[in-house]
mmCIF file of C-alpha atoms in Angstrom:
data_model
loop_
_atom_site.group_PDB
_atom_site.id
_atom_site.type_symbol
_atom_site.label_atom_id
_atom_site.label_comp_id
_atom_site.label_asym_id
_atom_site.label_seq_id
_atom_site.Cartn_x
_atom_site.Cartn_y
_atom_site.Cartn_z
ATOM 1 C CA UNK E 1 0.000 0.000 0.000
ATOM 2 C CA UNK E 2 1.465 3.369 -0.989
ATOM 3 C CA UNK E 3 2.148 5.811 1.790
ATOM 4 C CA UNK E 4 -0.050 8.912 1.789
ATOM 5 C CA UNK E 5 1.322 12.409 2.067
ATOM 6 C CA UNK E 6 -0.345 15.519 3.450
ATOM 7 C CA UNK E 7 0.847 18.992 2.484
ATOM 8 C CA UNK E 8 0.737 20.620 5.925
ATOM 9 C CA UNK E 9 2.864 20.723 9.049
ATOM 10 C CA UNK E 10 6.052 20.728 6.977
ATOM 11 C CA UNK E 11 9.099 20.304 9.249
ATOM 12 C CA UNK E 12 12.515 21.921 8.818
ATOM 13 C CA UNK E 13 15.910 20.239 8.687
ATOM 14 C CA UNK E 14 19.232 21.628 9.923
ATOM 15 C CA UNK E 15 22.773 20.386 10.531
ATOM 16 C CA UNK E 16 24.924 21.010 13.590
ATOM 17 C CA UNK E 17 27.578 22.327 13.843
ATOM 18 C CA UNK E 18 27.584 22.895 10.063
ATOM 19 C CA UNK E 19 26.344 21.255 6.852
ATOM 20 C CA UNK E 20 29.928 21.480 5.559
ATOM 21 C CA UNK E 21 31.665 18.561 7.271
ATOM 22 C CA UNK E 22 35.303 17.408 7.030
ATOM 23 C CA UNK E 23 35.912 13.810 6.001
ATOM 24 C CA UNK E 24 35.876 11.665 9.158
ATOM 25 C CA UNK E 25 34.064 14.338 11.168
ATOM 26 C CA UNK E 26 30.624 14.134 12.741
ATOM 27 C CA UNK E 27 27.368 15.984 12.114
ATOM 28 C CA UNK E 28 23.924 15.954 13.713
ATOM 29 C CA UNK E 29 20.792 16.272 11.583
ATOM 30 C CA UNK E 30 17.916 17.978 13.380
ATOM 31 C CA UNK E 31 14.317 17.723 12.158
ATOM 32 C CA UNK E 32 12.202 20.483 13.720
ATOM 33 C CA UNK E 33 8.411 20.578 13.769
ATOM 34 C CA UNK E 34 5.604 22.058 15.867
ATOM 35 C CA UNK E 35 3.474 19.016 15.096
ATOM 36 C CA UNK E 36 3.657 16.028 17.417
ATOM 37 C CA UNK E 37 5.037 13.465 15.017
ATOM 38 C CA UNK E 38 5.757 9.940 16.262
ATOM 39 C CA UNK E 39 7.518 8.658 13.147
ATOM 40 C CA UNK E 40 10.390 10.164 11.163
ATOM 41 C CA UNK E 41 11.682 9.698 7.640
ATOM 42 C CA UNK E 42 14.875 11.237 6.267
ATOM 43 C CA UNK E 43 15.239 11.181 2.481
ATOM 44 C CA UNK E 44 18.557 11.519 0.685
ATOM 45 C CA UNK E 45 19.134 12.582 -2.917
ATOM 46 C CA UNK E 46 22.412 12.055 -4.777
ATOM 47 C CA UNK E 47 22.533 13.058 -8.449
ATOM 48 C CA UNK E 48 18.747 12.600 -8.897
ATOM 49 C CA UNK E 49 18.798 9.218 -7.109
ATOM 50 C CA UNK E 50 16.350 9.285 -4.158
ATOM 51 C CA UNK E 51 16.614 6.876 -1.232
ATOM 52 C CA UNK E 52 15.454 6.570 2.372
ATOM 53 C CA UNK E 53 18.403 7.400 4.599
ATOM 54 C CA UNK E 54 16.599 6.808 7.889
ATOM 55 C CA UNK E 55 13.142 5.709 9.003
ATOM 56 C CA UNK E 56 12.030 5.124 12.573
ATOM 57 C CA UNK E 57 10.581 6.634 15.746
ATOM 58 C CA UNK E 58 10.638 10.413 15.668
ATOM 59 C CA UNK E 59 13.776 11.922 17.152
ATOM 60 C CA UNK E 60 14.672 15.563 16.815
ATOM 61 C CA UNK E 61 18.374 14.688 16.408
ATOM 62 C CA UNK E 62 20.100 12.044 14.309
ATOM 63 C CA UNK E 63 23.907 11.858 14.552
ATOM 64 C CA UNK E 64 26.300 10.675 11.859
ATOM 65 C CA UNK E 65 29.365 9.794 13.911
ATOM 66 C CA UNK E 66 31.923 9.372 11.139
ATOM 67 C CA UNK E 67 31.209 11.139 7.871
ATOM 68 C CA UNK E 68 32.349 9.534 4.599
ATOM 69 C CA UNK E 69 31.809 10.475 0.969
ATOM 70 C CA UNK E 70 28.713 8.217 1.024
ATOM 71 C CA UNK E 71 27.027 10.773 3.317
ATOM 72 C CA UNK E 72 27.396 13.638 0.829
ATOM 73 C CA UNK E 73 24.081 14.645 -0.731
ATOM 74 C CA UNK E 74 20.819 16.546 -0.308
ATOM 75 C CA UNK E 75 18.585 15.650 2.630
ATOM 76 C CA UNK E 76 14.920 16.252 3.492
ATOM 77 C CA UNK E 77 12.839 15.070 6.430
ATOM 78 C CA UNK E 78 9.156 14.247 6.898
ATOM 79 C CA UNK E 79 7.030 13.211 9.841
ATOM 80 C CA UNK E 80 3.903 11.149 10.526
ATOM 81 C CA UNK E 81 1.435 10.993 13.428
ATOM 82 C CA UNK E 82 1.056 7.201 13.285
ATOM 83 C CA UNK E 83 3.381 4.326 12.485
ATOM 84 C CA UNK E 84 0.705 2.072 10.953
ATOM 85 C CA UNK E 85 -0.499 3.360 7.589
ATOM 86 C CA UNK E 86 1.398 6.623 8.125
ATOM 87 C CA UNK E 87 0.306 9.795 6.434
ATOM 88 C CA UNK E 88 3.469 11.782 5.879
ATOM 89 C CA UNK E 89 3.802 15.509 6.170
ATOM 90 C CA UNK E 90 5.230 17.596 3.377
ATOM 91 C CA UNK E 91 8.990 17.268 3.224
ATOM 92 C CA UNK E 92 11.295 19.938 4.616
ATOM 93 C CA UNK E 93 13.293 22.291 2.459
ATOM 94 C CA UNK E 94 16.437 20.619 1.073
ATOM 95 C CA UNK E 95 19.596 20.567 3.168
ATOM 96 C CA UNK E 96 22.894 19.988 1.362
ATOM 97 C CA UNK E 97 25.485 18.029 3.325
ATOM 98 C CA UNK E 98 28.926 18.693 1.870
ATOM 99 C CA UNK E 99 31.947 16.529 2.693
ATOM 100 C CA UNK E 100 35.306 18.312 2.484
ATOM 101 C CA UNK E 101 38.840 16.945 2.332
ATOM 102 C CA UNK E 102 38.069 14.599 -0.570
ATOM 103 C CA UNK E 103 40.665 16.291 -2.832
ATOM 104 C CA UNK E 104 43.923 18.172 -2.305
ATOM 105 C CA UNK E 105 43.469 21.758 -1.154
ATOM 106 C CA UNK E 106 43.765 24.664 -3.614
ATOM 107 C CA UNK E 107 45.628 27.888 -2.884
ATOM 108 C CA UNK E 108 44.196 31.368 -2.327
ATOM 109 C CA UNK E 109 45.801 34.776 -2.815
ATOM 110 C CA UNK E 110 44.751 38.415 -2.983
ATOM 111 C CA UNK E 111 45.658 40.896 -5.704
ATOM 112 C CA UNK E 112 46.968 43.508 -5.580
ATOM 113 C CA UNK E 113 47.209 43.002 -1.781
ATOM 114 C CA UNK E 114 45.357 41.558 1.197
ATOM 115 C CA UNK E 115 45.553 45.026 2.820
ATOM 116 C CA UNK E 116 42.848 47.072 1.096
ATOM 117 C CA UNK E 117 41.936 50.763 1.327
ATOM 118 C CA UNK E 118 38.226 51.604 1.805
ATOM 119 C CA UNK E 119 36.440 51.854 -1.533
ATOM 120 C CA UNK E 120 39.229 50.053 -3.390
ATOM 121 C CA UNK E 121 38.855 46.741 -5.196
ATOM 122 C CA UNK E 122 40.562 43.420 -4.505
ATOM 123 C CA UNK E 123 40.443 40.087 -6.331
ATOM 124 C CA UNK E 124 40.753 36.739 -4.584
ATOM 125 C CA UNK E 125 42.366 34.051 -6.752
ATOM 126 C CA UNK E 126 41.603 30.364 -6.086
ATOM 127 C CA UNK E 127 44.093 28.155 -7.921
ATOM 128 C CA UNK E 128 44.660 24.400 -8.224
ATOM 129 C CA UNK E 129 46.595 21.900 -10.309
ATOM 130 C CA UNK E 130 43.532 19.624 -10.211
ATOM 131 C CA UNK E 131 40.947 19.869 -12.970
ATOM 132 C CA UNK E 132 38.120 21.302 -10.848
ATOM 133 C CA UNK E 133 34.848 22.427 -12.454
ATOM 134 C CA UNK E 134 34.153 25.103 -9.867
ATOM 135 C CA UNK E 135 35.601 26.865 -6.852
ATOM 136 C CA UNK E 136 33.754 27.797 -3.694
ATOM 137 C CA UNK E 137 34.739 30.821 -1.612
ATOM 138 C CA UNK E 138 33.887 30.850 2.086
ATOM 139 C CA UNK E 139 34.153 33.669 4.592
ATOM 140 C CA UNK E 140 34.561 32.713 8.246
ATOM 141 C CA UNK E 141 31.522 33.443 10.364
ATOM 142 C CA UNK E 142 28.863 33.324 7.644
ATOM 143 C CA UNK E 143 26.952 30.370 6.207
ATOM 144 C CA UNK E 144 26.724 31.670 2.649
ATOM 145 C CA UNK E 145 29.165 30.394 0.036
ATOM 146 C CA UNK E 146 30.114 32.011 -3.242
ATOM 147 C CA UNK E 147 30.605 29.691 -6.214
ATOM 148 C CA UNK E 148 32.189 30.317 -9.595
ATOM 149 C CA UNK E 149 32.990 28.018 -12.526
ATOM 150 C CA UNK E 150 36.663 27.201 -12.900
ATOM 151 C CA UNK E 151 38.710 28.522 -15.791
ATOM 152 C CA UNK E 152 41.622 26.566 -17.226
ATOM 153 C CA UNK E 153 44.838 28.565 -17.406
ATOM 154 C CA UNK E 154 48.270 27.556 -18.637
ATOM 155 C CA UNK E 155 51.502 28.676 -17.043
ATOM 156 C CA UNK E 156 53.889 25.924 -18.080
ATOM 157 C CA UNK E 157 51.518 23.405 -16.489
ATOM 158 C CA UNK E 158 47.710 23.192 -16.618
ATOM 159 C CA UNK E 159 45.924 24.939 -13.748
ATOM 160 C CA UNK E 160 42.318 25.784 -12.968
ATOM 161 C CA UNK E 161 41.413 29.089 -11.400
ATOM 162 C CA UNK E 162 38.474 31.229 -10.319
ATOM 163 C CA UNK E 163 38.597 34.957 -9.543
ATOM 164 C CA UNK E 164 36.293 36.407 -6.887
ATOM 165 C CA UNK E 165 36.186 40.202 -6.993
ATOM 166 C CA UNK E 166 35.281 42.683 -4.263
ATOM 167 C CA UNK E 167 34.667 45.839 -6.264
ATOM 168 C CA UNK E 168 34.246 48.314 -3.393
ATOM 169 C CA UNK E 169 35.897 47.377 -0.116
ATOM 170 C CA UNK E 170 33.883 48.010 3.066
ATOM 171 C CA UNK E 171 34.413 46.851 6.672
ATOM 172 C CA UNK E 172 31.834 44.065 6.182
ATOM 173 C CA UNK E 173 34.003 42.570 3.415
ATOM 174 C CA UNK E 174 37.025 42.248 5.715
ATOM 175 C CA UNK E 175 37.611 38.845 7.319
ATOM 176 C CA UNK E 176 39.166 35.406 6.888
ATOM 177 C CA UNK E 177 38.566 33.634 3.589
ATOM 178 C CA UNK E 178 39.179 30.063 2.385
ATOM 179 C CA UNK E 179 38.339 28.380 -0.895
ATOM 180 C CA UNK E 180 37.478 24.859 -2.017
ATOM 181 C CA UNK E 181 37.394 23.044 -5.360
ATOM 182 C CA UNK E 182 34.836 20.506 -6.593
ATOM 183 C CA UNK E 183 33.833 18.416 -9.610
ATOM 184 C CA UNK E 184 30.452 18.561 -11.382
ATOM 185 C CA UNK E 185 29.964 14.774 -11.053
ATOM 186 C CA UNK E 186 30.354 15.024 -7.260
ATOM 187 C CA UNK E 187 28.884 18.436 -6.349
ATOM 188 C CA UNK E 188 28.650 17.661 -2.624
ATOM 189 C CA UNK E 189 32.255 16.462 -2.341
ATOM 190 C CA UNK E 190 34.781 19.281 -1.964
ATOM 191 C CA UNK E 191 38.511 19.528 -1.603
ATOM 192 C CA UNK E 192 40.229 20.309 1.656
ATOM 193 C CA UNK E 193 40.052 24.051 2.423
ATOM 194 C CA UNK E 194 42.867 26.293 1.287
ATOM 195 C CA UNK E 195 45.060 27.914 3.880
ATOM 196 C CA UNK E 196 43.157 30.868 5.401
ATOM 197 C CA UNK E 197 43.689 34.351 3.976
ATOM 198 C CA UNK E 198 42.962 37.485 6.027
ATOM 199 C CA UNK E 199 41.539 40.396 4.042
ATOM 200 C CA UNK E 200 42.048 43.603 6.031
ATOM 201 C CA UNK E 201 40.603 47.046 5.449
ATOM 202 C CA UNK E 202 43.036 49.843 6.307
ATOM 203 C CA UNK E 203 42.620 53.569 6.853
ATOM 204 C CA UNK E 204 40.067 53.220 9.654
ATOM 205 C CA UNK E 205 42.143 55.161 12.205
ATOM 206 C CA UNK E 206 44.911 57.736 12.246
ATOM 207 C CA UNK E 207 48.285 56.404 11.158
ATOM 208 C CA UNK E 208 51.040 55.554 13.697
ATOM 209 C CA UNK E 209 54.727 56.337 13.153
ATOM 210 C CA UNK E 210 57.602 53.905 12.638
ATOM 211 C CA UNK E 211 61.210 54.554 13.596
ATOM 212 C CA UNK E 212 64.469 52.975 14.724
ATOM 213 C CA UNK E 213 66.737 54.409 17.405
ATOM 214 C CA UNK E 214 69.830 53.968 15.248
ATOM 215 C CA UNK E 215 68.349 55.595 12.165
ATOM 216 C CA UNK E 216 67.403 54.003 8.838
ATOM 217 C CA UNK E 217 70.995 52.847 8.171
ATOM 218 C CA UNK E 218 72.550 50.263 10.507
ATOM 219 C CA UNK E 219 75.769 48.298 10.471
ATOM 220 C CA UNK E 220 75.844 44.556 9.996
ATOM 221 C CA UNK E 221 75.929 42.764 13.366
ATOM 222 C CA UNK E 222 74.223 45.563 15.323
ATOM 223 C CA UNK E 223 71.033 44.891 17.244
ATOM 224 C CA UNK E 224 68.032 46.470 15.548
ATOM 225 C CA UNK E 225 64.699 47.372 17.153
ATOM 226 C CA UNK E 226 61.840 49.098 15.367
ATOM 227 C CA UNK E 227 59.397 51.257 17.333
ATOM 228 C CA UNK E 228 55.778 51.827 16.302
ATOM 229 C CA UNK E 229 54.077 54.671 18.186
ATOM 230 C CA UNK E 230 50.761 56.525 18.070
ATOM 231 C CA UNK E 231 48.467 58.854 19.990
ATOM 232 C CA UNK E 232 45.823 56.103 19.927
ATOM 233 C CA UNK E 233 46.055 53.212 22.453
ATOM 234 C CA UNK E 234 45.756 50.359 19.945
ATOM 235 C CA UNK E 235 45.497 46.801 21.269
ATOM 236 C CA UNK E 236 47.806 45.495 18.535
ATOM 237 C CA UNK E 237 50.492 46.887 16.311
ATOM 238 C CA UNK E 238 51.280 45.190 13.009
ATOM 239 C CA UNK E 239 54.652 45.412 11.313
ATOM 240 C CA UNK E 240 54.524 44.795 7.563
ATOM 241 C CA UNK E 241 57.492 44.336 5.261
ATOM 242 C CA UNK E 242 57.170 44.931 1.536
ATOM 243 C CA UNK E 243 57.263 41.668 -0.388
ATOM 244 C CA UNK E 244 56.185 39.467 2.536
ATOM 245 C CA UNK E 245 52.691 37.995 2.711
ATOM 246 C CA UNK E 246 52.420 37.860 6.500
ATOM 247 C CA UNK E 247 52.825 40.576 9.067
ATOM 248 C CA UNK E 248 54.454 40.491 12.475
ATOM 249 C CA UNK E 249 52.365 41.812 15.306
ATOM 250 C CA UNK E 250 52.720 42.577 18.996
ATOM 251 C CA UNK E 251 50.039 43.258 21.585
ATOM 252 C CA UNK E 252 50.370 45.639 24.486
ATOM 253 C CA UNK E 253 52.198 48.940 24.604
ATOM 254 C CA UNK E 254 54.150 51.356 26.767
ATOM 255 C CA UNK E 255 52.877 54.854 27.456
ATOM 256 C CA UNK E 256 55.259 57.819 27.409
ATOM 257 C CA UNK E 257 54.116 61.465 27.525
ATOM 258 C CA UNK E 258 50.734 60.647 26.001
ATOM 259 C CA UNK E 259 52.248 58.504 23.243
ATOM 260 C CA UNK E 260 51.672 54.760 23.039
ATOM 261 C CA UNK E 261 54.381 52.628 21.504
ATOM 262 C CA UNK E 262 55.530 49.059 21.021
ATOM 263 C CA UNK E 263 59.042 47.815 20.250
ATOM 264 C CA UNK E 264 59.708 45.127 17.659
ATOM 265 C CA UNK E 265 63.209 43.586 17.993
ATOM 266 C CA UNK E 266 64.589 42.284 14.702
ATOM 267 C CA UNK E 267 67.749 40.862 16.287
ATOM 268 C CA UNK E 268 71.260 41.095 14.896
ATOM 269 C CA UNK E 269 71.228 43.024 11.642
ATOM 270 C CA UNK E 270 72.195 41.294 8.427
ATOM 271 C CA UNK E 271 71.460 42.094 4.762
ATOM 272 C CA UNK E 272 68.218 40.102 4.927
ATOM 273 C CA UNK E 273 66.765 42.699 7.329
ATOM 274 C CA UNK E 274 67.085 45.439 4.740
ATOM 275 C CA UNK E 275 63.820 46.511 3.140
ATOM 276 C CA UNK E 276 60.767 48.736 3.341
ATOM 277 C CA UNK E 277 58.634 48.586 6.484
ATOM 278 C CA UNK E 278 55.283 50.006 7.607
ATOM 279 C CA UNK E 279 53.253 49.604 10.780
ATOM 280 C CA UNK E 280 49.530 49.679 11.551
ATOM 281 C CA UNK E 281 47.356 49.669 14.658
ATOM 282 C CA UNK E 282 44.116 47.794 15.422
ATOM 283 C CA UNK E 283 41.673 46.945 18.219
ATOM 284 C CA UNK E 284 40.559 43.539 19.558
ATOM 285 C CA UNK E 285 36.905 44.181 18.766
ATOM 286 C CA UNK E 286 37.618 44.746 15.046
ATOM 287 C CA UNK E 287 40.745 42.720 14.186
ATOM 288 C CA UNK E 288 40.291 43.149 10.403
ATOM 289 C CA UNK E 289 40.039 46.943 10.568
ATOM 290 C CA UNK E 290 43.433 48.626 10.771
ATOM 291 C CA UNK E 291 44.701 52.153 10.886
ATOM 292 C CA UNK E 292 46.228 53.955 7.961
ATOM 293 C CA UNK E 293 49.797 52.773 7.364
ATOM 294 C CA UNK E 294 52.699 54.642 8.888
ATOM 295 C CA UNK E 295 55.087 56.472 6.615
ATOM 296 C CA UNK E 296 57.550 54.131 4.925
ATOM 297 C CA UNK E 297 60.769 53.227 6.723
ATOM 298 C CA UNK E 298 63.546 52.155 4.360
ATOM 299 C CA UNK E 299 66.026 50.129 6.415
ATOM 300 C CA UNK E 300 69.515 49.624 4.995
ATOM 301 C CA UNK E 301 72.161 47.291 6.429
ATOM 302 C CA UNK E 302 75.812 48.137 5.670
ATOM 303 C CA UNK E 303 79.031 46.142 6.137
ATOM 304 C CA UNK E 304 80.087 42.578 5.412
ATOM 305 C CA UNK E 305 77.755 39.642 5.718
ATOM 306 C CA UNK E 306 77.902 38.082 9.175
ATOM 307 C CA UNK E 307 78.854 34.384 9.437
ATOM 308 C CA UNK E 308 75.587 32.426 9.457
ATOM 309 C CA UNK E 309 75.181 30.307 12.553
ATOM 310 C CA UNK E 310 72.753 27.596 13.511
ATOM 311 C CA UNK E 311 73.453 28.452 17.153
ATOM 312 C CA UNK E 312 75.419 31.351 18.639
ATOM 313 C CA UNK E 313 79.136 30.781 18.125
ATOM 314 C CA UNK E 314 78.638 27.770 15.854
ATOM 315 C CA UNK E 315 79.212 27.808 12.103
ATOM 316 C CA UNK E 316 77.633 25.114 9.972
ATOM 317 C CA UNK E 317 78.649 25.140 6.291
ATOM 318 C CA UNK E 318 75.865 24.450 3.811
ATOM 319 C CA UNK E 319 75.121 20.797 3.225
ATOM 320 C CA UNK E 320 77.319 19.319 0.501
ATOM 321 C CA UNK E 321 79.864 22.165 0.715
ATOM 322 C CA UNK E 322 83.385 21.353 1.978
ATOM 323 C CA UNK E 323 86.627 23.296 2.174
ATOM 324 C CA UNK E 324 89.943 22.038 0.655
ATOM 325 C CA UNK E 325 91.920 22.255 3.930
ATOM 326 C CA UNK E 326 89.297 20.043 5.591
ATOM 327 C CA UNK E 327 89.610 17.475 2.792
ATOM 328 C CA UNK E 328 93.440 17.452 2.956
ATOM 329 C CA UNK E 329 93.435 17.045 6.725
ATOM 330 C CA UNK E 330 90.940 14.188 6.430
ATOM 331 C CA UNK E 331 93.015 12.383 3.736
ATOM 332 C CA UNK E 332 96.214 12.794 5.745
ATOM 333 C CA UNK E 333 94.572 11.217 8.774
ATOM 334 C CA UNK E 334 93.362 8.260 6.704
ATOM 335 C CA UNK E 335 96.840 7.682 5.139
ATOM 336 C CA UNK E 336 98.596 7.810 8.533
ATOM 337 C CA UNK E 337 96.072 5.372 10.040
ATOM 338 C CA UNK E 338 96.578 2.896 7.165
ATOM 339 C CA UNK E 339 100.383 3.153 7.531
ATOM 340 C CA UNK E 340 100.236 2.406 11.254
ATOM 341 C CA UNK E 341 97.911 -0.532 10.654
ATOM 342 C CA UNK E 342 100.235 -2.048 7.982
ATOM 343 C CA UNK E 343 103.303 -1.603 10.214
ATOM 344 C CA UNK E 344 101.634 -3.426 13.084
ATOM 345 C CA UNK E 345 100.462 -6.200 10.750
ATOM 346 C CA UNK E 346 103.947 -6.724 9.225
ATOM 347 C CA UNK E 347 105.570 -6.764 12.660
ATOM 348 C CA UNK E 348 103.092 -9.332 13.897
ATOM 349 C CA UNK E 349 103.675 -11.535 10.829
ATOM 350 C CA UNK E 350 107.458 -11.337 11.216
ATOM 351 C CA UNK E 351 107.297 -12.278 14.905
ATOM 352 C CA UNK E 352 105.212 -15.373 14.067
ATOM 353 C CA UNK E 353 107.690 -16.403 11.317
ATOM 354 C CA UNK E 354 110.694 -16.028 13.625
ATOM 355 C CA UNK E 355 108.972 -18.048 16.317
ATOM 356 C CA UNK E 356 108.261 -20.885 13.859
ATOM 357 C CA UNK E 357 111.851 -20.852 12.599
ATOM 358 C CA UNK E 358 113.238 -21.083 16.127
ATOM 359 C CA UNK E 359 110.910 -23.962 16.944
ATOM 360 C CA UNK E 360 112.092 -25.809 13.836
ATOM 361 C CA UNK E 361 115.758 -25.391 14.794
ATOM 362 C CA UNK E 362 115.074 -26.737 18.314
ATOM 363 C CA UNK E 363 113.394 -29.801 16.847
ATOM 364 C CA UNK E 364 116.385 -30.592 14.516
ATOM 365 C CA UNK E 365 118.710 -30.387 17.440
#
């Protein structure tokens, strides 16, 4: 006998903590309804194939303890007031359960920079060596995902890429972004997430100043400390170096005559410390909203290169690199050792021969 369906008291279906679940993780499906259902049915759809995922006494929560790719798909739930000859309610709205970590993660980058002025534009590039059909962009803290078809590009090797553009940067656009890749044949199976990328809006507060006690030109081997100061008591100060993706930040500050400052020790100066630096300030409550950048500080390091050391006072030559004196000393040691060994061996052999000869003479006598 076919089961009847009534088009009222439609329940709703949700997933906790998220419908996007890493491979091997767990998720709880929750079927909500104001009606007093006693029987529950959860329906799963995968590429137009419909099946009953679960059927039994009504429970508001149904846990999947270890998610696999077999759990990826679109789910709906329905309830009934009786178990015998049940009349099912209308099904809930669809809930897509996505399993991540099925493929290797793509990469994400921001152009021209992850530090964006208000009103400016920025493009997020999702890139992979895998032949994905689409890329999905996710911002931390929101449930909405942005999807774009992948484009094949060639740069010596085949790559797929999608470009997500923020045309006019506002504080609501700032945050942490990741991207995923997927294939059209398996729309609910995504790659592992890319490494997170922080998009920061700058220019929200007055700029700090950046300086060094020794001036912008320092000698090789001298200790270098940069100081970022402002009239505003920022919770964090961020030191950014041109050409580096990540910034160095310090929390806390010292107050001096109404000026707040933080010191960033760079250590013993060497040519690698040379470059262009800026600093910014921010508050805990809005970590993606920074001040205007300080004026540029061009740091130059003069003098000879210091001897690189793995530990203070210890020099380790690069692997595979040897000096001629070291080789000669090593060969000399080997030759001397062989000579000593041969001398001892010959002496031992001669002593045995003499002993045998003497024994033979005694026996003749």
